[in-house]
CSV table of C-alpha atoms in Angstrom, one decimal:
chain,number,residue,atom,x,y,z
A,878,UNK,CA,-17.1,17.4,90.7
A,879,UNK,CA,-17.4,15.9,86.7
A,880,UNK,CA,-18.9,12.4,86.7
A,881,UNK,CA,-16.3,10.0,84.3
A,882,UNK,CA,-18.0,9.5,81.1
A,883,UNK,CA,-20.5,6.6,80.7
A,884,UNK,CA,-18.1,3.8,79.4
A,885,UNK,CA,-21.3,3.6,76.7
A,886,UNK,CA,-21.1,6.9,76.1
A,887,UNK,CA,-17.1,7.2,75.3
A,888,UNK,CA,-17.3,4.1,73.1
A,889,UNK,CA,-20.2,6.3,70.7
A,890,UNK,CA,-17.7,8.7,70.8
A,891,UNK,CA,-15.1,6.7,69.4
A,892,UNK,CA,-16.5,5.1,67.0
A,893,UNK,CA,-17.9,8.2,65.5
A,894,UNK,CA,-15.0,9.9,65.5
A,895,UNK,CA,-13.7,7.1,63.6
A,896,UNK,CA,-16.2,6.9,61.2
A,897,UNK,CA,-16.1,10.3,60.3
A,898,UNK,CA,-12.1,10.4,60.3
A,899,UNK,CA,-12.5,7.0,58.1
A,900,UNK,CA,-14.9,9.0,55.7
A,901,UNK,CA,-12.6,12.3,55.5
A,902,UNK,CA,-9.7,9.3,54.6
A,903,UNK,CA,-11.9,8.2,52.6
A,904,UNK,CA,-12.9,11.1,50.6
A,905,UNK,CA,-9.3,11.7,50.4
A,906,UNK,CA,-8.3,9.1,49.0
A,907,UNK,CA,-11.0,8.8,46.1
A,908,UNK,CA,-10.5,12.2,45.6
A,909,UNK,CA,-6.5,11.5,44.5
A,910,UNK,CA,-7.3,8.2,43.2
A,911,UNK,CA,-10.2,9.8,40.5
A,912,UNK,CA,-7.7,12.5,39.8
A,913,UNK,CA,-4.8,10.8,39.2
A,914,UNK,CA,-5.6,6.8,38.2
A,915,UNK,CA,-9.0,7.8,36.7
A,916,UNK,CA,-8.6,10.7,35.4
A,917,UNK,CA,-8.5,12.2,31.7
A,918,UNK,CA,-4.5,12.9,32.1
A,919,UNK,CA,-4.1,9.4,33.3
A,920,UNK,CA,-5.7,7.4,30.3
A,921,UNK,CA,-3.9,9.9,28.1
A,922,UNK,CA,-0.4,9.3,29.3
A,923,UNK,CA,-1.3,5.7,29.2
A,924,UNK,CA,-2.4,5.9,25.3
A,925,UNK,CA,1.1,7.9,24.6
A,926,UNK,CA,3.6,5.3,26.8
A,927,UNK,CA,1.7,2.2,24.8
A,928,UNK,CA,2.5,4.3,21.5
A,929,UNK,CA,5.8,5.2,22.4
A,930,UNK,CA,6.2,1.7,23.3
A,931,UNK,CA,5.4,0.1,19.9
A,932,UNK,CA,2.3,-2.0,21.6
A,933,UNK,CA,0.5,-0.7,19.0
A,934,UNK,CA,-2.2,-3.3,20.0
A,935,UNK,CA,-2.9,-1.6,23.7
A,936,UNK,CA,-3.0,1.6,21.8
A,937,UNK,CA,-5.4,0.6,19.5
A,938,UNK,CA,-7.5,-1.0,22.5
A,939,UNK,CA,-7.3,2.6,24.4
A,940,UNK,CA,-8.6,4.6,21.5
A,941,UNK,CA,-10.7,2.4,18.6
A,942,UNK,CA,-10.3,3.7,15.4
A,943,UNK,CA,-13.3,1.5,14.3
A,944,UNK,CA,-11.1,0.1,11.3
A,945,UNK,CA,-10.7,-3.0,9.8
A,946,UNK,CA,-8.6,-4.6,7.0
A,947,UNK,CA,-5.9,-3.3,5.5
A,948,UNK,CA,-7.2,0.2,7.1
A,949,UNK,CA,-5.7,-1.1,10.1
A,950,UNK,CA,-3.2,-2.6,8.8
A,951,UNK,CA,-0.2,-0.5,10.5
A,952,UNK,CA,-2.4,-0.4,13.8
A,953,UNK,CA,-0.6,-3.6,15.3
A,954,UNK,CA,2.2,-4.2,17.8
A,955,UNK,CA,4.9,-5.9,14.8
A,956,UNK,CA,4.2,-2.4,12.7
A,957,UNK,CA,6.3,-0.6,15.3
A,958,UNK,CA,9.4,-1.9,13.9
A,959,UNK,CA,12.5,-1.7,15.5
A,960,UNK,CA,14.5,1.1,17.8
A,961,UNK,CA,14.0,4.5,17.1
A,962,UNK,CA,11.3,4.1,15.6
A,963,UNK,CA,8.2,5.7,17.7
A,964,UNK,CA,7.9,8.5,19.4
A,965,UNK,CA,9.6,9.4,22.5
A,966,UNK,CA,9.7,12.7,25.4
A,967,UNK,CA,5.9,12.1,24.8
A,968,UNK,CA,4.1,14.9,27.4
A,969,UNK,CA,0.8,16.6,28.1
A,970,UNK,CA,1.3,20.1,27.9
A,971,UNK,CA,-2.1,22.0,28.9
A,972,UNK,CA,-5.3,20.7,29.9
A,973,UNK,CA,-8.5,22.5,29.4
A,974,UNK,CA,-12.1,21.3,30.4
A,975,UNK,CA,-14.6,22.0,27.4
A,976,UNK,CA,-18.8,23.4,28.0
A,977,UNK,CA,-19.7,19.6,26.9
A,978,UNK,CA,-18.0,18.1,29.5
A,979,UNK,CA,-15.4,16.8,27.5
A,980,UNK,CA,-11.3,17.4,28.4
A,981,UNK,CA,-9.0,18.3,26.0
A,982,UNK,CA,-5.0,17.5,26.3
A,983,UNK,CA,-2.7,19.4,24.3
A,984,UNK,CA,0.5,17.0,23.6
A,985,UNK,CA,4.0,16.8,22.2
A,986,UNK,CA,6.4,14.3,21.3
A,987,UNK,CA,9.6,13.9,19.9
A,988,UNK,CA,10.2,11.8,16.8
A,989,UNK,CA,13.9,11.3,15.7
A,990,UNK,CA,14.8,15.2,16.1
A,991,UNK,CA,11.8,16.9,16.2
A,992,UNK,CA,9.5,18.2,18.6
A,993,UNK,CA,5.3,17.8,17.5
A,994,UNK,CA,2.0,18.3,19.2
A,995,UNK,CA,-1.3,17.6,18.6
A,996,UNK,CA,-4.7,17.3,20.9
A,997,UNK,CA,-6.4,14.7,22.1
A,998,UNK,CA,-10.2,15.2,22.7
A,999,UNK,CA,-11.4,12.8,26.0
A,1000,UNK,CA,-14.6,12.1,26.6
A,1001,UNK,CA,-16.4,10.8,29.9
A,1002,UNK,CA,-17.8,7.6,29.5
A,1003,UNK,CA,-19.1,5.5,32.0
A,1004,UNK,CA,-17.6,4.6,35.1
A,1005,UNK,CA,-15.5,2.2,36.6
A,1006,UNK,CA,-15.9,-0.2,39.9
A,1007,UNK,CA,-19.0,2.0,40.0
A,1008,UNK,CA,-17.3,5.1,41.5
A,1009,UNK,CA,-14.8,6.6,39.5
A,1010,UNK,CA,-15.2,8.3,36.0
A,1011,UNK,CA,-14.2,6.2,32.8
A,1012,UNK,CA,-12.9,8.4,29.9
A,1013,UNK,CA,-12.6,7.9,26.5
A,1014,UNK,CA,-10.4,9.0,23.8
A,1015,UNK,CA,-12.3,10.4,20.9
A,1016,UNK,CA,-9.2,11.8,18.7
A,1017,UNK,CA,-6.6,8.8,18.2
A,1018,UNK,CA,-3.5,9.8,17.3
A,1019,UNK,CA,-3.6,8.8,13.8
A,1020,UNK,CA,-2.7,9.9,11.0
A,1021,UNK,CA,-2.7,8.9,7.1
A,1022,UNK,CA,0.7,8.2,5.7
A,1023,UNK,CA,0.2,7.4,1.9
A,1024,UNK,CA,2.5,5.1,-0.6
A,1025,UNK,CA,2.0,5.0,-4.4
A,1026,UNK,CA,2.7,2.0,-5.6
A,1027,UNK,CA,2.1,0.1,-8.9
A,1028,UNK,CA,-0.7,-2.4,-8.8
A,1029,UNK,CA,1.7,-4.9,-10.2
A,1030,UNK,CA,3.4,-4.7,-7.1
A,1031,UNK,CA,0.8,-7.1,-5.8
A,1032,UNK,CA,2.1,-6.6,-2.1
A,1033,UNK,CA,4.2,-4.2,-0.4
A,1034,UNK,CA,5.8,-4.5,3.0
A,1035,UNK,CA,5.5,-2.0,5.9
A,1036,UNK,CA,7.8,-2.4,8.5
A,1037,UNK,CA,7.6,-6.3,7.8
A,1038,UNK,CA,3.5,-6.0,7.5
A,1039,UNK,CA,2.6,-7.5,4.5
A,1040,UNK,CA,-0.5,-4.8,2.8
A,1041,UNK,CA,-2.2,-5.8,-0.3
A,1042,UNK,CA,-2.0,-3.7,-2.6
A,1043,UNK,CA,-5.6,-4.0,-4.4
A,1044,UNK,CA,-7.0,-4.0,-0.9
A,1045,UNK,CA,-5.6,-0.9,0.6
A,1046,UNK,CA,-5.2,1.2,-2.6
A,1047,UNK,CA,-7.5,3.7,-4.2
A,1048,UNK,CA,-6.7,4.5,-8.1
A,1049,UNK,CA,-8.4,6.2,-10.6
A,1050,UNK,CA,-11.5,4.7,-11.8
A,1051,UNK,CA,-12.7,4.8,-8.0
A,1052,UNK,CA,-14.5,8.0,-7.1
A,1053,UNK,CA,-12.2,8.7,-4.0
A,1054,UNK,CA,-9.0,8.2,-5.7
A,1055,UNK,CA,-6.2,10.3,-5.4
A,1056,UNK,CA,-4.3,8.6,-8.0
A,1057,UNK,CA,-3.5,10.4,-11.8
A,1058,UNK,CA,-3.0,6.8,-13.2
A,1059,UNK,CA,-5.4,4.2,-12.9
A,1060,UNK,CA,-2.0,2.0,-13.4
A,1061,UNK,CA,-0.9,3.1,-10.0
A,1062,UNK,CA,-2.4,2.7,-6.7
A,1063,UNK,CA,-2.3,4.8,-3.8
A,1064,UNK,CA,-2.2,3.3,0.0
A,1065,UNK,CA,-3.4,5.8,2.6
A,1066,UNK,CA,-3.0,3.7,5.7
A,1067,UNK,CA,-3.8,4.7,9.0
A,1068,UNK,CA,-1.1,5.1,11.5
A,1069,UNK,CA,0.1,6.1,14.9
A,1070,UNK,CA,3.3,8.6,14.5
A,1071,UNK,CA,6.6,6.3,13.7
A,1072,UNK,CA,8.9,6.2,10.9
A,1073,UNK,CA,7.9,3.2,8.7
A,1074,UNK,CA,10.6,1.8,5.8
A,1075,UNK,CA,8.2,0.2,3.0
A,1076,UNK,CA,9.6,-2.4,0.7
A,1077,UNK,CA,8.2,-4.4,-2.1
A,1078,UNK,CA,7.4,-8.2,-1.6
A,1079,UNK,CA,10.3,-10.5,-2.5
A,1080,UNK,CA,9.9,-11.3,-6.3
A,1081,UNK,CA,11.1,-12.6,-8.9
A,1082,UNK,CA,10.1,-10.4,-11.4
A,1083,UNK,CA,10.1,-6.7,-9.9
A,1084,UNK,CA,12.6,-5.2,-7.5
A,1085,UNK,CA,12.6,-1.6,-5.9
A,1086,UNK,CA,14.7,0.2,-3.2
A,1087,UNK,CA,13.2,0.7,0.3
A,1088,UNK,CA,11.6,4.3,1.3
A,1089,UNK,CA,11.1,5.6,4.7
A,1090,UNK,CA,8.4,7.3,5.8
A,1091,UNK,CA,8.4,10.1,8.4
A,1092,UNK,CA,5.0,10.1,9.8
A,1093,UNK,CA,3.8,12.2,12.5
A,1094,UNK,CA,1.2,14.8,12.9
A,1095,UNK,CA,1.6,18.5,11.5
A,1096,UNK,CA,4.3,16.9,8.8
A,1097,UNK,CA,2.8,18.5,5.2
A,1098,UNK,CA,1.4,16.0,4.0
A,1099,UNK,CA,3.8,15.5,0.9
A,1100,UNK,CA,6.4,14.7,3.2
A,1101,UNK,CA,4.0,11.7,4.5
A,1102,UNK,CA,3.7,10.3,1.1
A,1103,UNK,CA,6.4,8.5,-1.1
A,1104,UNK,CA,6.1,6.7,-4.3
A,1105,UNK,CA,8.0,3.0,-4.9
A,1106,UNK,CA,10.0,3.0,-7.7
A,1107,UNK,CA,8.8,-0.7,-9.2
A,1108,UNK,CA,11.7,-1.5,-11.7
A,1109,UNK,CA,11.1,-4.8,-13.9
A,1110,UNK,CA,14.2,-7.7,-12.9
A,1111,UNK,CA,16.0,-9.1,-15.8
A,1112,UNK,CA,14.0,-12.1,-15.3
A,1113,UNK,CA,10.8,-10.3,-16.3
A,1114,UNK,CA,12.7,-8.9,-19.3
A,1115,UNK,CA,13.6,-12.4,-19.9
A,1116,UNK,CA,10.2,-13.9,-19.5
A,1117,UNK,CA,8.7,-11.2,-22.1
A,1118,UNK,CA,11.4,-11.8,-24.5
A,1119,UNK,CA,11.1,-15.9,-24.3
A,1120,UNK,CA,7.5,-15.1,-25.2
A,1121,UNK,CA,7.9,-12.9,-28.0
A,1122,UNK,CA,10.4,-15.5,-29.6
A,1123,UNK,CA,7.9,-18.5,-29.0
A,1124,UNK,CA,4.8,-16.3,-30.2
A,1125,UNK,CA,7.0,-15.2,-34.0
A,1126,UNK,CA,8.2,-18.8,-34.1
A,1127,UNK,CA,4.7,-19.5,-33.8
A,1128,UNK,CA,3.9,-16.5,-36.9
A,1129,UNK,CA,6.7,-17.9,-38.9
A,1130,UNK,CA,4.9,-21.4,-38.9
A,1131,UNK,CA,2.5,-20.0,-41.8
A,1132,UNK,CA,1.8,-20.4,-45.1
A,1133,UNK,CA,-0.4,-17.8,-45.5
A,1134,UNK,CA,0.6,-14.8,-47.3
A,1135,UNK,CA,-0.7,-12.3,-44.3
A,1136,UNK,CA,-0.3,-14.4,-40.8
A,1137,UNK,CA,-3.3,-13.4,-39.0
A,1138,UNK,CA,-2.5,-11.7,-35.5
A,1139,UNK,CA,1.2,-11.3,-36.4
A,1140,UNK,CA,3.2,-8.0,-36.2
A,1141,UNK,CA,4.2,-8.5,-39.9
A,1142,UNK,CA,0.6,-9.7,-41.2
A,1143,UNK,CA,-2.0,-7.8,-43.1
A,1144,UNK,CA,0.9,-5.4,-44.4
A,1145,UNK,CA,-0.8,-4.2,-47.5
A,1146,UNK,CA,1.4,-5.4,-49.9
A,1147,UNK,CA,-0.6,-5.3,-53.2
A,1148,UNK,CA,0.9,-8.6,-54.8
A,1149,UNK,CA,-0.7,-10.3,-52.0
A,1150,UNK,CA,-3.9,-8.8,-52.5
A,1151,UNK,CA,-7.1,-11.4,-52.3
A,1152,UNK,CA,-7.6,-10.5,-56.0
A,1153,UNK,CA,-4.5,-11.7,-57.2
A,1154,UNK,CA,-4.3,-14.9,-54.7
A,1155,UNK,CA,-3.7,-16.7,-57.4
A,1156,UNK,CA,-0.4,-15.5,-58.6
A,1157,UNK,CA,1.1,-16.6,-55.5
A,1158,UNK,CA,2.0,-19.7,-53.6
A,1159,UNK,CA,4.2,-21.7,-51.4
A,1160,UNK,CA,4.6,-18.9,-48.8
A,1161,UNK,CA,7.2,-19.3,-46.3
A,1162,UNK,CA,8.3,-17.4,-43.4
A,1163,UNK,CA,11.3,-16.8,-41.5
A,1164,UNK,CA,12.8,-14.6,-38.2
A,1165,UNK,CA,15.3,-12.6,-39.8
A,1166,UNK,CA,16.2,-11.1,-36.6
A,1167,UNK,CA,14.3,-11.0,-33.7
A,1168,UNK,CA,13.3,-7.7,-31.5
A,1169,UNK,CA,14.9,-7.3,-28.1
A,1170,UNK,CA,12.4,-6.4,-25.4
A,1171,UNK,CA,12.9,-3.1,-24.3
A,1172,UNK,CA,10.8,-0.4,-22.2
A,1173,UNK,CA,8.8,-2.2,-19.6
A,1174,UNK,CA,6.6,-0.5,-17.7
A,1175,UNK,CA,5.8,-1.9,-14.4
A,1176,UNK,CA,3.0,0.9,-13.8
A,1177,UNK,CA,1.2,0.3,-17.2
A,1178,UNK,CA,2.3,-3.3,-17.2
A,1179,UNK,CA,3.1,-3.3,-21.0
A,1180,UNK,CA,6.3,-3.1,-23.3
A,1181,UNK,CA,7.8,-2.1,-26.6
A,1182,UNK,CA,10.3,-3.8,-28.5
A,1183,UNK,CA,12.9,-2.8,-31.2
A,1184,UNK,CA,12.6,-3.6,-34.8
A,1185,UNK,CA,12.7,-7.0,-36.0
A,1186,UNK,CA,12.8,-8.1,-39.7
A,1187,UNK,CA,10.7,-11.2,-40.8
A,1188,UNK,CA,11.6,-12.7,-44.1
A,1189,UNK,CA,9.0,-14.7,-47.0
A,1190,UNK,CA,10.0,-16.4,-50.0
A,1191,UNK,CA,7.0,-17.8,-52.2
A,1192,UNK,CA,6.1,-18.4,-55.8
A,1193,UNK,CA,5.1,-15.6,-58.6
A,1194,UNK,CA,3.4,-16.9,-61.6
A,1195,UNK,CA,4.3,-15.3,-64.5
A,1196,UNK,CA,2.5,-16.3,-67.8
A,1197,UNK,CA,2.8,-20.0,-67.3
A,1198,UNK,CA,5.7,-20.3,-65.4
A,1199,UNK,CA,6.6,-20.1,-62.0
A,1200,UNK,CA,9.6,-18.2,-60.2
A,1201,UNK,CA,10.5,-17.9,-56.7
A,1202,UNK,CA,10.8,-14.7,-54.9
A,1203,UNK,CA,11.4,-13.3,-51.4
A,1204,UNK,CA,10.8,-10.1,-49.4
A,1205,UNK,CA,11.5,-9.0,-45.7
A,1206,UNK,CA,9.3,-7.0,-43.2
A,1207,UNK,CA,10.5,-5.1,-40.2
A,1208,UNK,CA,7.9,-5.1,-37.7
A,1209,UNK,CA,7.9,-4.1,-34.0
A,1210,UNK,CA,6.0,-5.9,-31.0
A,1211,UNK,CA,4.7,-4.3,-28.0
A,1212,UNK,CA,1.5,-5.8,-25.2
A,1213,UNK,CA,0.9,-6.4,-21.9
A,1214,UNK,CA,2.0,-8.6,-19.3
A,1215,UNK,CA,1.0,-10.0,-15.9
A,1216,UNK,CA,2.3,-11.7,-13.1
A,1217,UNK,CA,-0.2,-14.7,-11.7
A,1218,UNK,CA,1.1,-17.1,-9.3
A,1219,UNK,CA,4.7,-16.1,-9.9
A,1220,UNK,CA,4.1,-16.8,-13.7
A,1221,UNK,CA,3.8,-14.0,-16.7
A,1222,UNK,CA,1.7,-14.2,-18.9
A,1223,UNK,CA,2.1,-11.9,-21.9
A,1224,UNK,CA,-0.7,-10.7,-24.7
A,1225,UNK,CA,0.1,-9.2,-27.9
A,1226,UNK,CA,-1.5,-6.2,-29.1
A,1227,UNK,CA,-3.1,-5.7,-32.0
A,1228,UNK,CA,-1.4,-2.5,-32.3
A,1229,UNK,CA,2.1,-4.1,-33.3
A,1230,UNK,CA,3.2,-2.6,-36.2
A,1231,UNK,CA,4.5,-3.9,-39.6
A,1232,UNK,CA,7.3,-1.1,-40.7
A,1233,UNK,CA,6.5,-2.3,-44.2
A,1234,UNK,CA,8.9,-3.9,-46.9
């Protein structure tokens, strides 16, 4: 006959077989939990849904860039602008475990109509609560969208982020520009795949119309670059013109015979040659007609003016007498301008141009 189990005995037993059915449970469980919660696929479908989200922020927290500045400009939660404007259907499509250890994810995602992919590269790194692997994402999804822009702009906004011009732009002059004219400046900005509308800075003196911006990777790049079409407002115009008046009003104040840095000084006309200064006196100017500003470049920040006509009546000495006479001049100004603290300020070049008598 079997003697019952030692109550001792029974209890081992149990407790055992717990332990070892609490370690299989366990094992299970880390097992799901490291493949699923902690695993490559997991920090990579988080990175997409904080993208497709517009928390640009938690994106950017996932997967550092390592940029600062206006580089990382677009790389914020308010630079996802409004609906339909991120990505969306976003999936991992193949996984494949790399000789380094690394993971790599294909992708795709849909923005507006279109289906793109792209890779993202995870690394391990780490662990967490000291059990489970830690990845990190080595590739962002980022990629450079690029918006020439004339430096006069001062200031462009991207989907209501302000970006500085002069501290985002590359020109010529610089050794990385990509820029034909060191008038113009070129943003290349970092960003995740959206469609961003740039517009210029409210102004007083320069308008332009909005462009969009498709940007998502695989797009040729020409189709990720646009160019802001920086037209001068009539009160720029305006502004150039007051100062042309003010600066020949100014020229017509003179008595000399050649106004020195006036568009109708210095014209070569021999009967006011420094030899024969004293045949002449009593020299007084007058605006005929004033030029009308025309031709201003935002990109060069100059203009060009039509003719004007400057008129000068004076004395001739002939023999011991003295007779009055008068000529006119037509005479064209052109210079630059720039816009400070929402004022222009203009400067005459010395290439304006006496037409000649």
């Amino acid at each position: 006959m079997t003697q019952p189990a030692d109550p001792a005995q029974r209890r081992r037993v149990i407790t055992i077989t717990a332990i070892v059915g609490a370690c299989i449970l366990l094992g299970i469980v880390y097992g799901v939990v490291n493949s699923t919660v902690f695993s490559a696929k997991s920090v990579a479908n988080s990175y997409l849904s904080s993208i497709a989200a517009g928390r640009f922020s938690e994106a950017t927290n996932l997967a550092d860039p390592h940029l600062n500045g206006n580089k990382a400009a677009l790389l914020t939660d308010k630079a996802a602008g409004g609906a339909n404007t991120t990505i969306y259907n976003q999936r991992i499509t193949s996984s494949a475990r790399q000789p380094d250890g690394s993971t790599q994810l294909g992708i795709s995602y849909m923005l507006g109509t279109r289906t793109y992919t792209s890779t993202l590269t995870m690394t391990p790194s780490g662990s967490k609560f000291l059990l489970f692997r830690n990845w990190r994402i080595n590739t962002p999804l980022l990629t450079t969208m690029s918006l020439q822009v004339p430096q006069a702009a001062g200031t462009v906004n991207i989907n209501g982020v302000p970006v500085s011009v002069k501290g985002a732009a590359s020109h010529s002059g610089n050794d990385n520009s990509s820029s034909t004219d060191e008038s113009d400046a070129t943003l290349e900005l970092n960003a995740y795949p959206g469609v961003y509308t740039a517009k210029l800075a409210q102004s007083d003196y320069l308008t332009a119309s909005p462009v969009v911006i498709t940007n998502a990777n695989g797009i040729p790049s020409e189709s990720a670059s646009q160019s802001l079409d920086v037209r001068p407002t009539h009160k720029l115009t305006t502004a150039i013109q007051d100062a042309v008046r003010k600066k020949l009003d100014t020229c017509a104040a003179s008595t000399s015979a050649n106004p020195q840095g006036c568009p109708f000084s210095n014209s070569g006309y021999s009967s006011f040659s420094t030899s024969m200064s004293d045949d002449y006196r009593n020299f007084a100017w007058s605006i005929a007609s004033y030029p009308t500003v025309q031709n201003v470049d935002v990109s060069a920040k100059s203009f060009e003016t039509t003719s004007g006509n400057a008129k000068v009546t004076y004395d001739e000495k002939s023999g011991d007498d003295w007779s009055p006479e008068s000529d006119s001049n037509s005479f064209t100004v052109n210079g630059t301008f720039v816009i400070v603290n929402n004022q222009v300020k203009v400067t005459f070049s010395d290439e304006s141009t006496s037409l000649g008598y």
